[in-house]
Amino acid sequence: MAYRTVSGFITDWAVNISRGGLFINTQKPLSVGTPVRLIVSLPGTEFPFDLTGRVTRINTAHEGANHVPGMAIEFVNVDAEKRALIEQFVERLRAEMPPDGEAG
């Protein structure tokens, strides 16, 4: 996952994605409310695509072992084609997950 900041593009891991946004694992989260340009590369898509979003929540490394440091980003103004790609990817992930209570 790449995203643009004032100082340029940064690449970090997205550890959680849903239809409405994603969580990026980073030791240097941006401030809540910060607009973000995302370059998303999903398995099964030929090319990466751009999305816009905004930071809605941050976890710092100081919050303890139960919190992954990083930031939650809500997607903003996603067109129908990109939303369909995200939804297909999320549904594929859900189908591959074991049912609740089963270890993998």
mmCIF file of C-alpha atoms in Angstrom:
data_model
loop_
_atom_site.group_PDB
_atom_site.id
_atom_site.type_symbol
_atom_site.label_atom_id
_atom_site.label_comp_id
_atom_site.label_asym_id
_atom_site.label_seq_id
_atom_site.Cartn_x
_atom_site.Cartn_y
_atom_site.Cartn_z
ATOM 1 C CA MET A 1 0.000 0.000 0.000
ATOM 2 C CA ALA A 2 1.464 3.346 -0.988
ATOM 3 C CA TYR A 3 0.100 6.669 0.163
ATOM 4 C CA ARG A 4 1.059 10.267 -0.420
ATOM 5 C CA THR A 5 2.090 12.639 2.342
ATOM 6 C CA VAL A 6 3.516 16.157 2.212
ATOM 7 C CA SER A 7 7.024 14.678 1.986
ATOM 8 C CA GLY A 8 6.206 12.177 -0.795
ATOM 9 C CA PHE A 9 4.982 8.613 -1.162
ATOM 10 C CA ILE A 10 5.298 6.103 1.678
ATOM 11 C CA THR A 11 4.813 2.347 1.409
ATOM 12 C CA ASP A 12 3.411 0.390 4.383
ATOM 13 C CA TRP A 13 1.346 -2.766 4.904
ATOM 14 C CA ALA A 14 -2.436 -2.674 4.900
ATOM 15 C CA VAL A 15 -3.385 -5.212 7.576
ATOM 16 C CA ASN A 16 -7.146 -4.909 7.268
ATOM 17 C CA ILE A 17 -9.388 -3.909 4.374
ATOM 18 C CA SER A 18 -13.154 -3.585 4.133
ATOM 19 C CA ARG A 19 -15.622 -2.067 1.695
ATOM 20 C CA GLY A 20 -15.368 1.285 3.450
ATOM 21 C CA GLY A 21 -11.678 1.614 4.217
ATOM 22 C CA LEU A 22 -8.501 0.023 5.458
ATOM 23 C CA PHE A 23 -6.005 -0.032 8.301
ATOM 24 C CA ILE A 24 -2.337 0.645 7.528
ATOM 25 C CA ASN A 25 0.351 -0.691 9.848
ATOM 26 C CA THR A 26 2.799 2.180 10.414
ATOM 27 C CA GLN A 27 4.923 3.557 13.219
ATOM 28 C CA LYS A 28 4.269 7.099 11.915
ATOM 29 C CA PRO A 29 0.501 7.548 11.477
ATOM 30 C CA LEU A 30 -0.830 10.774 10.021
ATOM 31 C CA SER A 31 -3.149 12.982 12.071
ATOM 32 C CA VAL A 32 -6.872 12.219 12.262
ATOM 33 C CA GLY A 33 -8.675 14.116 9.505
ATOM 34 C CA THR A 34 -5.687 14.145 7.138
ATOM 35 C CA PRO A 35 -6.686 13.536 3.502
ATOM 36 C CA VAL A 36 -4.680 10.740 1.872
ATOM 37 C CA ARG A 37 -4.090 9.632 -1.719
ATOM 38 C CA LEU A 38 -3.771 5.837 -1.832
ATOM 39 C CA ILE A 39 -2.218 3.653 -4.523
ATOM 40 C CA VAL A 40 -3.955 0.283 -4.137
ATOM 41 C CA SER A 41 -2.666 -2.928 -5.669
ATOM 42 C CA LEU A 42 -5.044 -5.862 -5.192
ATOM 43 C CA PRO A 43 -4.400 -9.463 -6.246
ATOM 44 C CA GLY A 44 -6.279 -10.158 -9.457
ATOM 45 C CA THR A 45 -6.130 -6.573 -10.731
ATOM 46 C CA GLU A 46 -3.877 -5.791 -13.664
ATOM 47 C CA PHE A 47 -2.701 -2.383 -12.434
ATOM 48 C CA PRO A 48 -2.688 -0.457 -9.147
ATOM 49 C CA PHE A 49 -5.406 2.186 -8.861
ATOM 50 C CA ASP A 50 -5.765 5.502 -7.026
ATOM 51 C CA LEU A 51 -8.190 6.117 -4.189
ATOM 52 C CA THR A 52 -8.702 9.055 -1.893
ATOM 53 C CA GLY A 53 -9.380 8.713 1.778
ATOM 54 C CA ARG A 54 -9.094 10.380 5.131
ATOM 55 C CA VAL A 55 -7.540 9.257 8.403
ATOM 56 C CA THR A 56 -10.285 8.463 10.918
ATOM 57 C CA ARG A 57 -8.334 6.833 13.779
ATOM 58 C CA ILE A 58 -4.756 6.212 14.863
ATOM 59 C CA ASN A 59 -3.118 3.655 17.155
ATOM 60 C CA THR A 60 0.284 4.532 18.557
ATOM 61 C CA ALA A 61 2.990 2.033 19.495
ATOM 62 C CA HIS A 62 2.586 3.204 23.109
ATOM 63 C CA GLU A 63 -0.961 1.804 23.419
ATOM 64 C CA GLY A 64 0.205 -1.696 24.337
ATOM 65 C CA ALA A 65 0.540 -5.139 22.829
ATOM 66 C CA ASN A 66 -3.165 -5.449 21.960
ATOM 67 C CA HIS A 67 -3.004 -2.577 19.467
ATOM 68 C CA VAL A 68 -1.256 -2.682 16.105
ATOM 69 C CA PRO A 69 0.325 0.736 15.520
ATOM 70 C CA GLY A 70 -1.086 2.505 12.499
ATOM 71 C CA MET A 71 -4.048 4.391 11.105
ATOM 72 C CA ALA A 72 -7.551 3.678 9.871
ATOM 73 C CA ILE A 73 -8.431 5.321 6.574
ATOM 74 C CA GLU A 74 -11.969 5.760 5.282
ATOM 75 C CA PHE A 75 -12.362 5.702 1.489
ATOM 76 C CA VAL A 76 -13.842 8.926 0.076
ATOM 77 C CA ASN A 77 -15.674 9.366 -3.257
ATOM 78 C CA VAL A 78 -14.916 5.899 -4.654
ATOM 79 C CA ASP A 79 -16.307 5.341 -8.157
ATOM 80 C CA ALA A 80 -18.429 2.274 -8.923
ATOM 81 C CA GLU A 81 -15.688 0.379 -10.793
ATOM 82 C CA LYS A 82 -13.131 0.716 -7.987
ATOM 83 C CA ARG A 83 -15.744 -0.059 -5.326
ATOM 84 C CA ALA A 84 -16.620 -3.266 -7.215
ATOM 85 C CA LEU A 85 -12.934 -4.310 -7.271
ATOM 86 C CA ILE A 86 -12.651 -3.732 -3.519
ATOM 87 C CA GLU A 87 -15.896 -5.593 -2.800
ATOM 88 C CA GLN A 88 -14.800 -8.577 -4.933
ATOM 89 C CA PHE A 89 -11.484 -8.726 -3.083
ATOM 90 C CA VAL A 90 -13.133 -8.501 0.365
ATOM 91 C CA GLU A 91 -15.644 -11.224 -0.546
ATOM 92 C CA ARG A 92 -12.826 -13.463 -1.814
ATOM 93 C CA LEU A 93 -10.968 -13.005 1.491
ATOM 94 C CA ARG A 94 -14.101 -13.834 3.492
ATOM 95 C CA ALA A 95 -14.680 -16.997 1.453
ATOM 96 C CA GLU A 96 -11.112 -18.151 2.164
ATOM 97 C CA MET A 97 -11.380 -17.621 5.935
ATOM 98 C CA PRO A 98 -12.268 -20.611 8.123
ATOM 99 C CA PRO A 99 -15.634 -20.409 9.924
ATOM 100 C CA ASP A 100 -15.592 -18.867 13.418
ATOM 101 C CA GLY A 101 -14.102 -21.181 16.004
ATOM 102 C CA GLU A 102 -11.962 -23.156 13.566
ATOM 103 C CA ALA A 103 -8.203 -22.763 13.591
ATOM 104 C CA GLY A 104 -6.347 -22.597 10.287
#
